PDB file of C-alpha atoms and ligand atoms in Angstrom:
ATOM      1  CA  UNK A   1      11.607  11.544  24.709  1.00 28.00           C
ATOM      2  CA  UNK A   2      13.001   8.214  23.577  1.00 30.00           C
ATOM      3  CA  UNK A   3      16.308   7.355  22.083  1.00 31.00           C
ATOM      4  CA  UNK A   4      16.468   8.064  18.440  1.00 41.00           C
ATOM      5  CA  UNK A   5      17.016   5.458  15.785  1.00 45.00           C
ATOM      6  CA  UNK A   6      20.199   5.859  13.751  1.00 50.00           C
ATOM      7  CA  UNK A   7      21.228   4.612  10.255  1.00 54.00           C
ATOM      8  CA  UNK A   8      22.435   1.276  11.457  1.00 45.00           C
ATOM      9  CA  UNK A   9      19.212   0.385  13.163  1.00 39.00           C
ATOM     10  CA  UNK A  10      15.563   0.068  12.270  1.00 39.00           C
ATOM     11  CA  UNK A  11      13.240   3.038  12.715  1.00 39.00           C
ATOM     12  CA  UNK A  12      11.893   3.998  16.062  1.00 38.00           C
ATOM     13  CA  UNK A  13       8.226   4.461  16.385  1.00 34.00           C
ATOM     14  CA  UNK A  14       6.699   7.522  17.904  1.00 33.00           C
ATOM     15  CA  UNK A  15       3.234   8.397  19.298  1.00 32.00           C
ATOM     16  CA  UNK A  16       1.399  10.107  16.698  1.00 33.00           C
ATOM     17  CA  UNK A  17      -1.382  12.663  16.950  1.00 32.00           C
ATOM     18  CA  UNK A  18      -3.929  14.221  14.689  1.00 32.00           C
ATOM     19  CA  UNK A  19      -7.013  16.172  15.498  1.00 28.00           C
ATOM     20  CA  UNK A  20      -6.374  15.934  19.154  1.00 26.00           C
ATOM     21  CA  UNK A  21      -6.028  12.248  19.569  1.00 24.00           C
ATOM     22  CA  UNK A  22      -2.958  10.282  19.800  1.00 25.00           C
ATOM     23  CA  UNK A  23      -2.338   7.299  17.690  1.00 24.00           C
ATOM     24  CA  UNK A  24      -0.178   4.491  19.070  1.00 24.00           C
ATOM     25  CA  UNK A  25       2.260   3.334  16.383  1.00 28.00           C
ATOM     26  CA  UNK A  26       3.907  -0.017  16.842  1.00 27.00           C
ATOM     27  CA  UNK A  27       7.261   0.154  18.638  1.00 28.00           C
ATOM     28  CA  UNK A  28       9.506  -1.655  16.150  1.00 31.00           C
ATOM     29  CA  UNK A  29      12.545  -1.154  18.411  1.00 32.00           C
ATOM     30  CA  UNK A  30      10.817  -2.125  21.626  1.00 28.00           C
ATOM     31  CA  UNK A  31      10.949   1.351  23.037  1.00 29.00           C
ATOM     32  CA  UNK A  32       8.234   3.945  22.518  1.00 32.00           C
ATOM     33  CA  UNK A  33       8.996   7.667  21.998  1.00 39.00           C
ATOM     34  CA  UNK A  34       6.883  10.383  23.590  1.00 31.00           C
ATOM     35  CA  UNK A  35       7.335  12.671  20.672  1.00 31.00           C
ATOM     36  CA  UNK A  36       3.902  13.789  19.421  1.00 30.00           C
ATOM     37  CA  UNK A  37       3.753  14.617  15.740  1.00 37.00           C
ATOM     38  CA  UNK A  38       1.114  14.759  12.994  1.00 40.00           C
ATOM     39  CA  UNK A  39       0.154  11.701  10.957  1.00 49.00           C
ATOM     40  CA  UNK A  40      -1.190  11.227   7.510  1.00 56.00           C
ATOM     41  CA  UNK A  41      -4.928  11.479   7.413  1.00 56.00           C
ATOM     42  CA  UNK A  42      -6.679   8.165   8.115  1.00 55.00           C
ATOM     43  CA  UNK A  43      -8.049   6.414   5.180  1.00 55.00           C
ATOM     44  CA  UNK A  44     -11.581   6.880   6.494  1.00 60.00           C
ATOM     45  CA  UNK A  45     -11.028  10.763   6.729  1.00 80.00           C
ATOM     46  CA  UNK A  46      -9.365  10.848   3.233  1.00 89.00           C
ATOM     47  CA  UNK A  47     -10.826   8.564   0.515  1.00 93.00           C
ATOM     48  CA  UNK A  48      -7.855   9.317  -1.764  1.00 97.00           C
ATOM     49  CA  UNK A  49      -5.608   6.982   0.491  1.00 96.00           C
ATOM     50  CA  UNK A  50      -7.670   3.952  -0.124  1.00 95.00           C
ATOM     51  CA  UNK A  51      -7.445   4.606  -3.958  1.00 97.00           C
ATOM     52  CA  UNK A  52      -3.736   5.020  -3.783  1.00 97.00           C
ATOM     53  CA  UNK A  53      -3.418   1.753  -1.880  1.00 96.00           C
ATOM     54  CA  UNK A  54      -5.597  -0.077  -4.197  1.00 96.00           C
ATOM     55  CA  UNK A  55      -3.612   1.271  -7.317  1.00 98.00           C
ATOM     56  CA  UNK A  56      -0.287  -0.255  -6.108  1.00 97.00           C
ATOM     57  CA  UNK A  57       0.233  -3.725  -7.426  1.00 97.00           C
ATOM     58  CA  UNK A  58       1.912  -6.401  -5.091  1.00 96.00           C
ATOM     59  CA  UNK A  59       4.127  -8.763  -7.013  1.00 96.00           C
ATOM     60  CA  UNK A  60       4.998 -11.829  -4.873  1.00 95.00           C
ATOM     61  CA  UNK A  61       8.636 -13.133  -5.120  1.00 94.00           C
ATOM     62  CA  UNK A  62      10.078 -10.144  -6.989  1.00 93.00           C
ATOM     63  CA  UNK A  63      12.997  -9.560  -7.439  1.00 92.00           C
ATOM     64  CA  UNK A  64      13.764 -12.531  -5.465  1.00 90.00           C
ATOM     65  CA  UNK A  65      11.890 -15.307  -3.452  1.00 91.00           C
ATOM     66  CA  UNK A  66      10.029 -14.033  -0.468  1.00 86.00           C
ATOM     67  CA  UNK A  67       9.865 -10.334  -1.445  1.00 87.00           C
ATOM     68  CA  UNK A  68       6.362  -8.959  -1.802  1.00 90.00           C
ATOM     69  CA  UNK A  69       7.226  -6.132  -4.235  1.00 93.00           C
ATOM     70  CA  UNK A  70       5.167  -2.993  -4.119  1.00 96.00           C
ATOM     71  CA  UNK A  71       4.899  -1.837  -7.739  1.00 97.00           C
ATOM     72  CA  UNK A  72       3.953   1.767  -8.179  1.00 98.00           C
ATOM     73  CA  UNK A  73       3.955   1.538 -11.954  1.00 98.00           C
ATOM     74  CA  UNK A  74       0.199   0.561 -11.849  1.00 98.00           C
ATOM     75  CA  UNK A  75      -0.625   3.716  -9.941  1.00 98.00           C
ATOM     76  CA  UNK A  76       1.181   5.789 -12.565  1.00 98.00           C
ATOM     77  CA  UNK A  77      -1.136   4.498 -15.208  1.00 98.00           C
ATOM     78  CA  UNK A  78      -4.086   6.087 -13.375  1.00 98.00           C
ATOM     79  CA  UNK A  79      -3.555   9.753 -13.690  1.00 98.00           C
ATOM     80  CA  UNK A  80      -6.303  10.611 -11.194  1.00 98.00           C
ATOM     81  CA  UNK A  81      -4.641   8.528  -8.505  1.00 98.00           C
ATOM     82  CA  UNK A  82      -1.250   9.559  -9.400  1.00 98.00           C
ATOM     83  CA  UNK A  83      -2.421  13.223  -8.978  1.00 98.00           C
ATOM     84  CA  UNK A  84      -4.173  12.383  -5.697  1.00 98.00           C
ATOM     85  CA  UNK A  85      -0.793  11.176  -4.274  1.00 98.00           C
ATOM     86  CA  UNK A  86       1.026  14.179  -5.400  1.00 98.00           C
ATOM     87  CA  UNK A  87      -1.755  16.455  -4.219  1.00 98.00           C
ATOM     88  CA  UNK A  88      -1.600  14.992  -0.690  1.00 97.00           C
ATOM     89  CA  UNK A  89       2.165  15.723  -0.562  1.00 98.00           C
ATOM     90  CA  UNK A  90       1.656  19.211  -2.055  1.00 98.00           C
ATOM     91  CA  UNK A  91      -1.106  20.048   0.427  1.00 98.00           C
ATOM     92  CA  UNK A  92       1.293  19.105   3.218  1.00 97.00           C
ATOM     93  CA  UNK A  93       4.420  20.757   2.187  1.00 98.00           C
ATOM     94  CA  UNK A  94       3.177  24.042   0.435  1.00 98.00           C
ATOM     95  CA  UNK A  95       3.911  26.967   2.872  1.00 97.00           C
ATOM     96  CA  UNK A  96       6.574  25.164   4.750  1.00 98.00           C
ATOM     97  CA  UNK A  97       9.388  27.286   3.266  1.00 98.00           C
ATOM     98  CA  UNK A  98      11.012  24.169   1.806  1.00 98.00           C
ATOM     99  CA  UNK A  99      13.803  25.236  -0.614  1.00 99.00           C
ATOM    100  CA  UNK A 100      14.646  21.925  -2.050  1.00 99.00           C
ATOM    101  CA  UNK A 101      13.131  18.507  -2.753  1.00 99.00           C
ATOM    102  CA  UNK A 102      15.637  15.749  -2.933  1.00 99.00           C
ATOM    103  CA  UNK A 103      14.501  12.647  -4.775  1.00 99.00           C
ATOM    104  CA  UNK A 104      16.120   9.217  -4.393  1.00 98.00           C
ATOM    105  CA  UNK A 105      16.988   7.266  -7.545  1.00 98.00           C
ATOM    106  CA  UNK A 106      15.022   5.787  -9.175  1.00 98.00           C
ATOM    107  CA  UNK A 107      11.478   5.891  -7.985  1.00 98.00           C
ATOM    108  CA  UNK A 108      11.915   9.145  -5.971  1.00 98.00           C
ATOM    109  CA  UNK A 109      12.463  10.806  -9.354  1.00 99.00           C
ATOM    110  CA  UNK A 110       8.913   9.936 -10.359  1.00 98.00           C
ATOM    111  CA  UNK A 111       7.301  11.876  -7.452  1.00 98.00           C
ATOM    112  CA  UNK A 112       9.997  14.349  -6.383  1.00 99.00           C
ATOM    113  CA  UNK A 113      10.063  16.707  -9.335  1.00 99.00           C
ATOM    114  CA  UNK A 114       6.221  17.330  -9.398  1.00 98.00           C
ATOM    115  CA  UNK A 115       6.270  18.106  -5.749  1.00 99.00           C
ATOM    116  CA  UNK A 116       9.128  20.464  -6.144  1.00 99.00           C
ATOM    117  CA  UNK A 117       7.532  22.351  -8.963  1.00 98.00           C
ATOM    118  CA  UNK A 118       4.123  22.630  -7.119  1.00 98.00           C
ATOM    119  CA  UNK A 119       5.682  23.998  -3.969  1.00 98.00           C
ATOM    120  CA  UNK A 120       8.233  26.304  -5.710  1.00 98.00           C
ATOM    121  CA  UNK A 121      11.333  24.396  -4.611  1.00 99.00           C
ATOM    122  CA  UNK A 122      14.402  23.270  -6.606  1.00 99.00           C
ATOM    123  CA  UNK A 123      14.890  19.516  -7.270  1.00 99.00           C
ATOM    124  CA  UNK A 124      17.929  17.713  -6.183  1.00 99.00           C
ATOM    125  CA  UNK A 125      18.580  14.158  -7.613  1.00 99.00           C
ATOM    126  CA  UNK A 126      20.260  11.874  -5.257  1.00 98.00           C
ATOM    127  CA  UNK A 127      21.773   9.291  -7.621  1.00 98.00           C
ATOM    128  CA  UNK A 128      23.386   5.919  -7.580  1.00 98.00           C
ATOM    129  CA  UNK A 129      27.248   5.802  -7.983  1.00 97.00           C
ATOM    130  CA  UNK A 130      29.003   7.264 -11.042  1.00 97.00           C
ATOM    131  CA  UNK A 131      25.921   8.870 -12.659  1.00 98.00           C
ATOM    132  CA  UNK A 132      26.554  12.487 -11.810  1.00 98.00           C
ATOM    133  CA  UNK A 133      29.166  14.286 -13.923  1.00 98.00           C
ATOM    134  CA  UNK A 134      30.168  16.935 -11.455  1.00 98.00           C
ATOM    135  CA  UNK A 135      32.088  16.796  -8.110  1.00 98.00           C
ATOM    136  CA  UNK A 136      30.061  14.691  -5.623  1.00 98.00           C
ATOM    137  CA  UNK A 137      29.719  13.674  -2.034  1.00 98.00           C
ATOM    138  CA  UNK A 138      28.777  10.035  -1.512  1.00 98.00           C
ATOM    139  CA  UNK A 139      27.200   8.010   1.302  1.00 98.00           C
ATOM    140  CA  UNK A 140      27.406   4.297   1.307  1.00 96.00           C
ATOM    141  CA  UNK A 141      24.497   2.327   2.963  1.00 94.00           C
ATOM    142  CA  UNK A 142      23.774  -1.229   3.952  1.00 88.00           C
ATOM    143  CA  UNK A 143      21.064  -3.102   2.099  1.00 82.00           C
ATOM    144  CA  UNK A 144      19.516  -6.510   3.095  1.00 72.00           C
ATOM    145  CA  UNK A 145      22.249  -8.140   1.073  1.00 73.00           C
ATOM    146  CA  UNK A 146      25.380  -6.175   0.306  1.00 84.00           C
ATOM    147  CA  UNK A 147      25.684  -2.256   0.181  1.00 92.00           C
ATOM    148  CA  UNK A 148      24.670   0.515  -2.181  1.00 95.00           C
ATOM    149  CA  UNK A 149      25.579   4.256  -2.440  1.00 97.00           C
ATOM    150  CA  UNK A 150      23.846   7.561  -3.073  1.00 98.00           C
ATOM    151  CA  UNK A 151      25.668  10.576  -4.471  1.00 98.00           C
ATOM    152  CA  UNK A 152      24.803  14.357  -4.611  1.00 98.00           C
ATOM    153  CA  UNK A 153      26.540  17.163  -6.497  1.00 98.00           C
ATOM    154  CA  UNK A 154      28.571  19.508  -4.449  1.00 98.00           C
ATOM    155  CA  UNK A 155      26.817  22.882  -4.399  1.00 98.00           C
ATOM    156  CA  UNK A 156      23.259  21.465  -5.085  1.00 98.00           C
ATOM    157  CA  UNK A 157      22.155  22.611  -1.671  1.00 98.00           C
ATOM    158  CA  UNK A 158      23.236  25.599   0.402  1.00 98.00           C
ATOM    159  CA  UNK A 159      23.887  25.358   4.135  1.00 98.00           C
ATOM    160  CA  UNK A 160      20.756  25.710   6.146  1.00 98.00           C
ATOM    161  CA  UNK A 161      18.316  25.214   3.226  1.00 98.00           C
ATOM    162  CA  UNK A 162      15.187  23.465   4.275  1.00 98.00           C
ATOM    163  CA  UNK A 163      14.944  20.199   2.416  1.00 98.00           C
ATOM    164  CA  UNK A 164      12.305  17.502   1.897  1.00 98.00           C
ATOM    165  CA  UNK A 165      13.539  13.953   0.845  1.00 98.00           C
ATOM    166  CA  UNK A 166      11.023  11.958  -1.392  1.00 98.00           C
ATOM    167  CA  UNK A 167      11.034   8.241  -2.359  1.00 98.00           C
ATOM    168  CA  UNK A 168       8.294   5.753  -3.166  1.00 98.00           C
ATOM    169  CA  UNK A 169       8.865   3.431  -0.359  1.00 95.00           C
ATOM    170  CA  UNK A 170      10.544   2.922   2.922  1.00 92.00           C
ATOM    171  CA  UNK A 171      11.381  -0.560   3.967  1.00 89.00           C
ATOM    172  CA  UNK A 172      14.431  -0.805   6.391  1.00 84.00           C
ATOM    173  CA  UNK A 173      15.050   2.938   6.187  1.00 89.00           C
ATOM    174  CA  UNK A 174      18.654   2.407   5.125  1.00 89.00           C
ATOM    175  CA  UNK A 175      18.197   4.440   1.846  1.00 94.00           C
ATOM    176  CA  UNK A 176      16.470   7.375   3.685  1.00 95.00           C
ATOM    177  CA  UNK A 177      19.190   7.301   6.282  1.00 93.00           C
ATOM    178  CA  UNK A 178      21.848   7.676   3.649  1.00 96.00           C
ATOM    179  CA  UNK A 179      19.902  10.463   2.029  1.00 98.00           C
ATOM    180  CA  UNK A 180      19.667  12.340   5.290  1.00 97.00           C
ATOM    181  CA  UNK A 181      23.319  11.909   6.107  1.00 97.00           C
ATOM    182  CA  UNK A 182      24.386  13.111   2.606  1.00 98.00           C
ATOM    183  CA  UNK A 183      22.158  16.162   3.014  1.00 98.00           C
ATOM    184  CA  UNK A 184      23.157  16.954   6.478  1.00 98.00           C
ATOM    185  CA  UNK A 185      26.928  16.608   5.629  1.00 98.00           C
ATOM    186  CA  UNK A 186      26.237  19.427   3.056  1.00 98.00           C
ATOM    187  CA  UNK A 187      24.765  21.568   5.835  1.00 98.00           C
ATOM    188  CA  UNK A 188      21.029  21.187   4.840  1.00 98.00           C
ATOM    189  CA  UNK A 189      18.207  21.266   7.201  1.00 98.00           C
ATOM    190  CA  UNK A 190      16.213  18.132   6.480  1.00 98.00           C
ATOM    191  CA  UNK A 191      12.610  18.868   7.376  1.00 98.00           C
ATOM    192  CA  UNK A 192      11.042  15.515   6.623  1.00 96.00           C
ATOM    193  CA  UNK A 193      11.088  12.367   4.462  1.00 96.00           C
ATOM    194  CA  UNK A 194       7.967  11.601   2.419  1.00 97.00           C
ATOM    195  CA  UNK A 195       7.093   8.176   0.939  1.00 96.00           C
ATOM    196  CA  UNK A 196       3.984   6.710  -0.602  1.00 96.00           C
ATOM    197  CA  UNK A 197       4.494   3.349   0.910  1.00 94.00           C
ATOM    198  CA  UNK A 198       5.781   2.095   4.278  1.00 91.00           C
ATOM    199  CA  UNK A 199       6.014  -1.463   5.749  1.00 81.00           C
ATOM    200  CA  UNK A 200       2.993  -2.101   7.922  1.00 71.00           C
ATOM    201  CA  UNK A 201       4.948  -1.990  11.124  1.00 62.00           C
ATOM    202  CA  UNK A 202       6.408   1.397  10.212  1.00 61.00           C
ATOM    203  CA  UNK A 203       3.075   2.997   8.979  1.00 53.00           C
ATOM    204  CA  UNK A 204       1.792   6.448   9.720  1.00 52.00           C
ATOM    205  CA  UNK A 205       4.484   8.612  11.184  1.00 50.00           C
ATOM    206  CA  UNK A 206       7.790   7.845  12.667  1.00 68.00           C
ATOM    207  CA  UNK A 207      11.236   9.141  12.955  1.00 80.00           C
ATOM    208  CA  UNK A 208      14.472   8.124  11.435  1.00 88.00           C
ATOM    209  CA  UNK A 209      17.672   9.620  12.665  1.00 87.00           C
ATOM    210  CA  UNK A 210      15.544  12.296  14.411  1.00 91.00           C
ATOM    211  CA  UNK A 211      13.766  13.233  11.138  1.00 94.00           C
ATOM    212  CA  UNK A 212      10.001  12.574  10.663  1.00 93.00           C
ATOM    213  CA  UNK A 213       8.961  10.198   7.964  1.00 93.00           C
ATOM    214  CA  UNK A 214       5.638  10.742   6.499  1.00 93.00           C
ATOM    215  CA  UNK A 215       3.980   7.760   4.818  1.00 92.00           C
ATOM    216  CA  UNK A 216       0.711   7.686   2.838  1.00 94.00           C
ATOM    217  CA  UNK A 217      -0.196   4.027   2.886  1.00 92.00           C
ATOM    218  CA  UNK A 218       1.329   0.757   4.326  1.00 89.00           C
ATOM    219  CA  UNK A 219       2.432  -1.937   1.920  1.00 88.00           C
ATOM    220  CA  UNK A 220      -0.045  -4.659   1.364  1.00 79.00           C
ATOM    221  CA  UNK A 221       1.436  -8.084   2.116  1.00 71.00           C
ATOM    222  CA  UNK A 222      -0.856  -9.849  -0.365  1.00 64.00           C
ATOM    223  CA  UNK A 223      -1.615  -9.975  -4.072  1.00 66.00           C
ATOM    224  CA  UNK A 224      -4.809  -8.234  -5.304  1.00 65.00           C
TER     225      UNK A 224
HETATM  226  O1  PRP B 301      14.073   1.347   3.096  1.00 54.22           O
HETATM  227  P1  PRP B 301      15.000   0.489   2.372  1.00 54.22           P
HETATM  228  O2  PRP B 301      15.271  -0.909   2.870  1.00 54.22           O
HETATM  229  O3  PRP B 301      16.465   1.270   2.159  1.00 54.22           O
HETATM  230  O4  PRP B 301      14.404   0.257   0.982  1.00 54.22           O
HETATM  231  C1  PRP B 301      13.784   1.304   0.180  1.00 54.22           C
HETATM  232  C2  PRP B 301      14.423   1.607  -1.158  1.00 54.22           C
HETATM  233  O5  PRP B 301      14.303   0.440  -1.898  1.00 54.22           O
HETATM  234  C3  PRP B 301      13.892   0.649  -3.246  1.00 54.22           C
HETATM  235  O6  PRP B 301      14.866   1.160  -4.089  1.00 54.22           O
HETATM  236  P2  PRP B 301      15.985   0.099  -4.593  1.00 54.22           P
HETATM  237  O7  PRP B 301      17.128   0.082  -3.734  1.00 54.22           O
HETATM  238  O8  PRP B 301      15.330  -1.168  -4.993  1.00 54.22           O
HETATM  239  O9  PRP B 301      16.524   0.844  -5.950  1.00 54.22           O
HETATM  240  P3  PRP B 301      15.866   1.137  -7.256  1.00 54.22           P
HETATM  241  O10 PRP B 301      14.664   2.122  -7.111  1.00 54.22           O
HETATM  242  O11 PRP B 301      16.906   1.809  -8.097  1.00 54.22           O
HETATM  243  O12 PRP B 301      15.285  -0.122  -7.920  1.00 54.22           O
HETATM  244  C4  PRP B 301      12.939   1.860  -2.966  1.00 54.22           C
HETATM  245  O13 PRP B 301      12.596   2.561  -4.050  1.00 54.22           O
HETATM  246  C5  PRP B 301      13.645   2.665  -1.946  1.00 54.22           C
HETATM  247  O14 PRP B 301      14.535   3.555  -2.494  1.00 54.22           O
HETATM  248  N1  ADE B 302       8.844  -4.750  -0.765  1.00 54.22           N
HETATM  249  C1  ADE B 302       9.414  -3.879  -1.647  1.00 54.22           C
HETATM  250  N2  ADE B 302       8.573  -3.358  -2.751  1.00 54.22           N
HETATM  251  C2  ADE B 302       9.210  -2.377  -3.591  1.00 54.22           C
HETATM  252  N3  ADE B 302      10.416  -1.763  -3.456  1.00 54.22           N
HETATM  253  C3  ADE B 302      11.062  -2.257  -2.289  1.00 54.22           C
HETATM  254  N4  ADE B 302      12.305  -1.828  -1.848  1.00 54.22           N
HETATM  255  C4  ADE B 302      12.581  -2.518  -0.712  1.00 54.22           C
HETATM  256  N5  ADE B 302      11.581  -3.384  -0.412  1.00 54.22           N
HETATM  257  C5  ADE B 302      10.650  -3.180  -1.469  1.00 54.22           C
END
C-alpha cells in the first residue's frame, strides 16, 4: 500500500475497482497506491451522471482570472437532475450505519441535509469562522491564496460515530482535509467524503488523509 497523502499535500490516487475490473486512476503524486476500492458508476453504466455533468455550468475567469468555476446553481434549477445527484449518494450511503452527515459551508449545505434525512442521519454544519454561537473547535487550512478556517460545535458528534463529509467540489482537497481533521479531533470515525465534482486528475475514487473521496463527475475545463 502506498504512502497516504496528508493535508499539506495533494491527494494520492489509488487503484479503483468496480464489477471486478480495476480502473487506473492518474497518480497525482507520482506514486500509485495498491488499495482497491469501489468507484462511482461509469457514465456509460449510469446515464444520470452525464445529466449531472451537463447541468453544471462552467464560468471562465470567476472569481478571478484563470479559474474555471463549476457552478452548481444551474443543476439546482433542474429538480430531476438535482434529485438524481442526491439519489446516487443516498443509494451509496444507505445501510452504511452512518450516524452523521457533516456538510461544508456553503455549498455542502445544499446537498448534505437532504442526504442526511434520506439515510436517517443527523446533519452537522461545518461553518466558516464566527458563525456558530456555541463552543467550537476550529481547523485552519491553506487555500491557493491565504488561509481559511472551518468550525464545528463541541458536542455535535460523539466519539466513534460514523460520519460522512459532503461538499460540492474537491479541488486541492484542503477543505476536505480540514473537515476530516476537525471531525477526527472530536473522535468521529470519518467513513468517506462525497462530492459532486472533482478536478479531472482527481476523478473517480481516491484517498485523502487515508479517507476515501467519492466523486460523481469530473469538472469540465470548458464552457458549454
Ligand atoms: O478542494 P479545495 O481546494 O479546498 O476547494 C474546494 C472548496 O472550494 C469551494 O468552496 P469555497 O472555499 O470557495 O467557499 P464557499 O463555498 O463559501 O464559496 C468548494 O465549495 C469547496 O468547499
Ligand atoms: N473551479 C472551481 N469551481 C467552483 N468552486 C471551486 N472551488 C475551488 N475551485 C473551484
